[in-house]
Amino acid sequence: VFSNVFEPNWYVIIDGEKINNVITNTYLSGFYIDRVGEYSFTLTYYPERFATYGWGITFLTLLFCILLIYRER
């Protein structure tokens, strides 16, 4: 259990396996890990909605810059 509010975009990667989080204690994030022994994990947050918007804005900005360059010629 982590002391952050549940957000579905958090996940853990252990040995290449992605483990999604679950709601614990009504509002906290938790991860069910059924492994024994030592291992390392990566806790990652990926805001999909913002990443999608970011790619769209980047594409439109690049397109606008290209149009400005060709317009000046």
PDB file of C-alpha atoms in Angstrom:
ATOM      1  CA  VAL A   1       0.000   0.000   0.000  1.00  0.00           C
ATOM      2  CA  PHE A   2       1.311   3.417  -0.970  1.00  0.00           C
ATOM      3  CA  SER A   3       0.209   6.594   0.723  1.00  0.00           C
ATOM      4  CA  ASN A   4      -1.016   8.269  -2.434  1.00  0.00           C
ATOM      5  CA  VAL A   5      -4.594   8.603  -3.629  1.00  0.00           C
ATOM      6  CA  PHE A   6      -5.710   5.932  -6.086  1.00  0.00           C
ATOM      7  CA  GLU A   7      -5.050   6.899  -9.691  1.00  0.00           C
ATOM      8  CA  PRO A   8      -5.502   4.200 -12.361  1.00  0.00           C
ATOM      9  CA  ASN A   9      -2.405   5.299 -14.299  1.00  0.00           C
ATOM     10  CA  TRP A  10       0.080   3.981 -11.708  1.00  0.00           C
ATOM     11  CA  TYR A  11       1.665   0.604 -12.315  1.00  0.00           C
ATOM     12  CA  VAL A  12       4.618  -1.521 -11.187  1.00  0.00           C
ATOM     13  CA  ILE A  13       6.987  -3.520 -13.373  1.00  0.00           C
ATOM     14  CA  ILE A  14       8.656  -6.553 -11.805  1.00  0.00           C
ATOM     15  CA  ASP A  15      10.883  -8.705 -14.017  1.00  0.00           C
ATOM     16  CA  GLY A  16       9.208  -7.303 -17.135  1.00  0.00           C
ATOM     17  CA  GLU A  17       5.678  -8.015 -15.887  1.00  0.00           C
ATOM     18  CA  LYS A  18       3.303  -5.054 -15.573  1.00  0.00           C
ATOM     19  CA  ILE A  19       1.152  -5.083 -12.436  1.00  0.00           C
ATOM     20  CA  ASN A  20      -1.747  -2.635 -12.240  1.00  0.00           C
ATOM     21  CA  ASN A  21      -2.772  -1.045  -8.974  1.00  0.00           C
ATOM     22  CA  VAL A  22      -5.880  -1.717  -6.920  1.00  0.00           C
ATOM     23  CA  ILE A  23      -7.856   0.475  -4.524  1.00  0.00           C
ATOM     24  CA  THR A  24      -7.056  -0.167  -0.874  1.00  0.00           C
ATOM     25  CA  ASN A  25      -8.523   1.410   2.268  1.00  0.00           C
ATOM     26  CA  THR A  26     -11.209   3.068   0.132  1.00  0.00           C
ATOM     27  CA  TYR A  27      -8.893   5.592  -1.576  1.00  0.00           C
ATOM     28  CA  LEU A  28      -5.209   4.528  -1.536  1.00  0.00           C
ATOM     29  CA  SER A  29      -3.196   2.735  -4.212  1.00  0.00           C
ATOM     30  CA  GLY A  30      -1.950  -0.775  -3.623  1.00  0.00           C
ATOM     31  CA  PHE A  31      -0.313  -3.508  -5.697  1.00  0.00           C
ATOM     32  CA  TYR A  32      -0.861  -7.234  -5.342  1.00  0.00           C
ATOM     33  CA  ILE A  33       2.570  -8.838  -5.586  1.00  0.00           C
ATOM     34  CA  ASP A  34       2.563 -12.615  -5.146  1.00  0.00           C
ATOM     35  CA  ARG A  35       6.327 -13.147  -5.036  1.00  0.00           C
ATOM     36  CA  VAL A  36       8.603 -14.318  -2.280  1.00  0.00           C
ATOM     37  CA  GLY A  37      12.212 -13.272  -1.898  1.00  0.00           C
ATOM     38  CA  GLU A  38      14.197 -10.340  -3.142  1.00  0.00           C
ATOM     39  CA  TYR A  39      13.359  -8.494  -6.320  1.00  0.00           C
ATOM     40  CA  SER A  40      13.440  -4.969  -7.619  1.00  0.00           C
ATOM     41  CA  PHE A  41      10.543  -3.085  -9.106  1.00  0.00           C
ATOM     42  CA  THR A  42       9.863   0.117 -10.994  1.00  0.00           C
ATOM     43  CA  LEU A  43       6.927   2.252  -9.924  1.00  0.00           C
ATOM     44  CA  THR A  44       5.683   4.300 -12.875  1.00  0.00           C
ATOM     45  CA  TYR A  45       2.970   6.872 -13.484  1.00  0.00           C
ATOM     46  CA  TYR A  46       1.847   7.321 -17.071  1.00  0.00           C
ATOM     47  CA  PRO A  47      -0.818   9.966 -17.602  1.00  0.00           C
ATOM     48  CA  GLU A  48      -2.199   8.662 -20.906  1.00  0.00           C
ATOM     49  CA  ARG A  49      -4.578  11.530 -21.529  1.00  0.00           C
ATOM     50  CA  PHE A  50      -1.890  14.185 -21.125  1.00  0.00           C
ATOM     51  CA  ALA A  51       0.591  12.225 -23.212  1.00  0.00           C
ATOM     52  CA  THR A  52      -1.945  11.987 -26.030  1.00  0.00           C
ATOM     53  CA  TYR A  53      -2.617  15.719 -25.871  1.00  0.00           C
ATOM     54  CA  GLY A  54       1.124  16.388 -25.792  1.00  0.00           C
ATOM     55  CA  TRP A  55       1.740  14.427 -29.001  1.00  0.00           C
ATOM     56  CA  GLY A  56      -1.110  16.265 -30.701  1.00  0.00           C
ATOM     57  CA  ILE A  57       0.185  19.670 -29.657  1.00  0.00           C
ATOM     58  CA  THR A  58       3.702  18.739 -30.759  1.00  0.00           C
ATOM     59  CA  PHE A  59       2.474  17.621 -34.175  1.00  0.00           C
ATOM     60  CA  LEU A  60       0.407  20.781 -34.712  1.00  0.00           C
ATOM     61  CA  THR A  61       3.316  23.006 -33.647  1.00  0.00           C
ATOM     62  CA  LEU A  62       5.692  21.213 -36.009  1.00  0.00           C
ATOM     63  CA  LEU A  63       3.193  21.517 -38.852  1.00  0.00           C
ATOM     64  CA  PHE A  64       2.733  25.241 -38.128  1.00  0.00           C
ATOM     65  CA  CYS A  65       6.518  25.806 -38.152  1.00  0.00           C
ATOM     66  CA  ILE A  66       6.906  23.980 -41.461  1.00  0.00           C
ATOM     67  CA  LEU A  67       4.124  26.074 -42.995  1.00  0.00           C
ATOM     68  CA  LEU A  68       5.773  29.273 -41.774  1.00  0.00           C
ATOM     69  CA  ILE A  69       9.117  28.277 -43.280  1.00  0.00           C
ATOM     70  CA  TYR A  70       7.619  27.465 -46.695  1.00  0.00           C
ATOM     71  CA  ARG A  71       5.429  30.567 -46.651  1.00  0.00           C
ATOM     72  CA  GLU A  72       8.447  32.859 -46.257  1.00  0.00           C
ATOM     73  CA  ARG A  73      10.154  31.390 -49.341  1.00  0.00           C
TER      74      ARG A  73
END
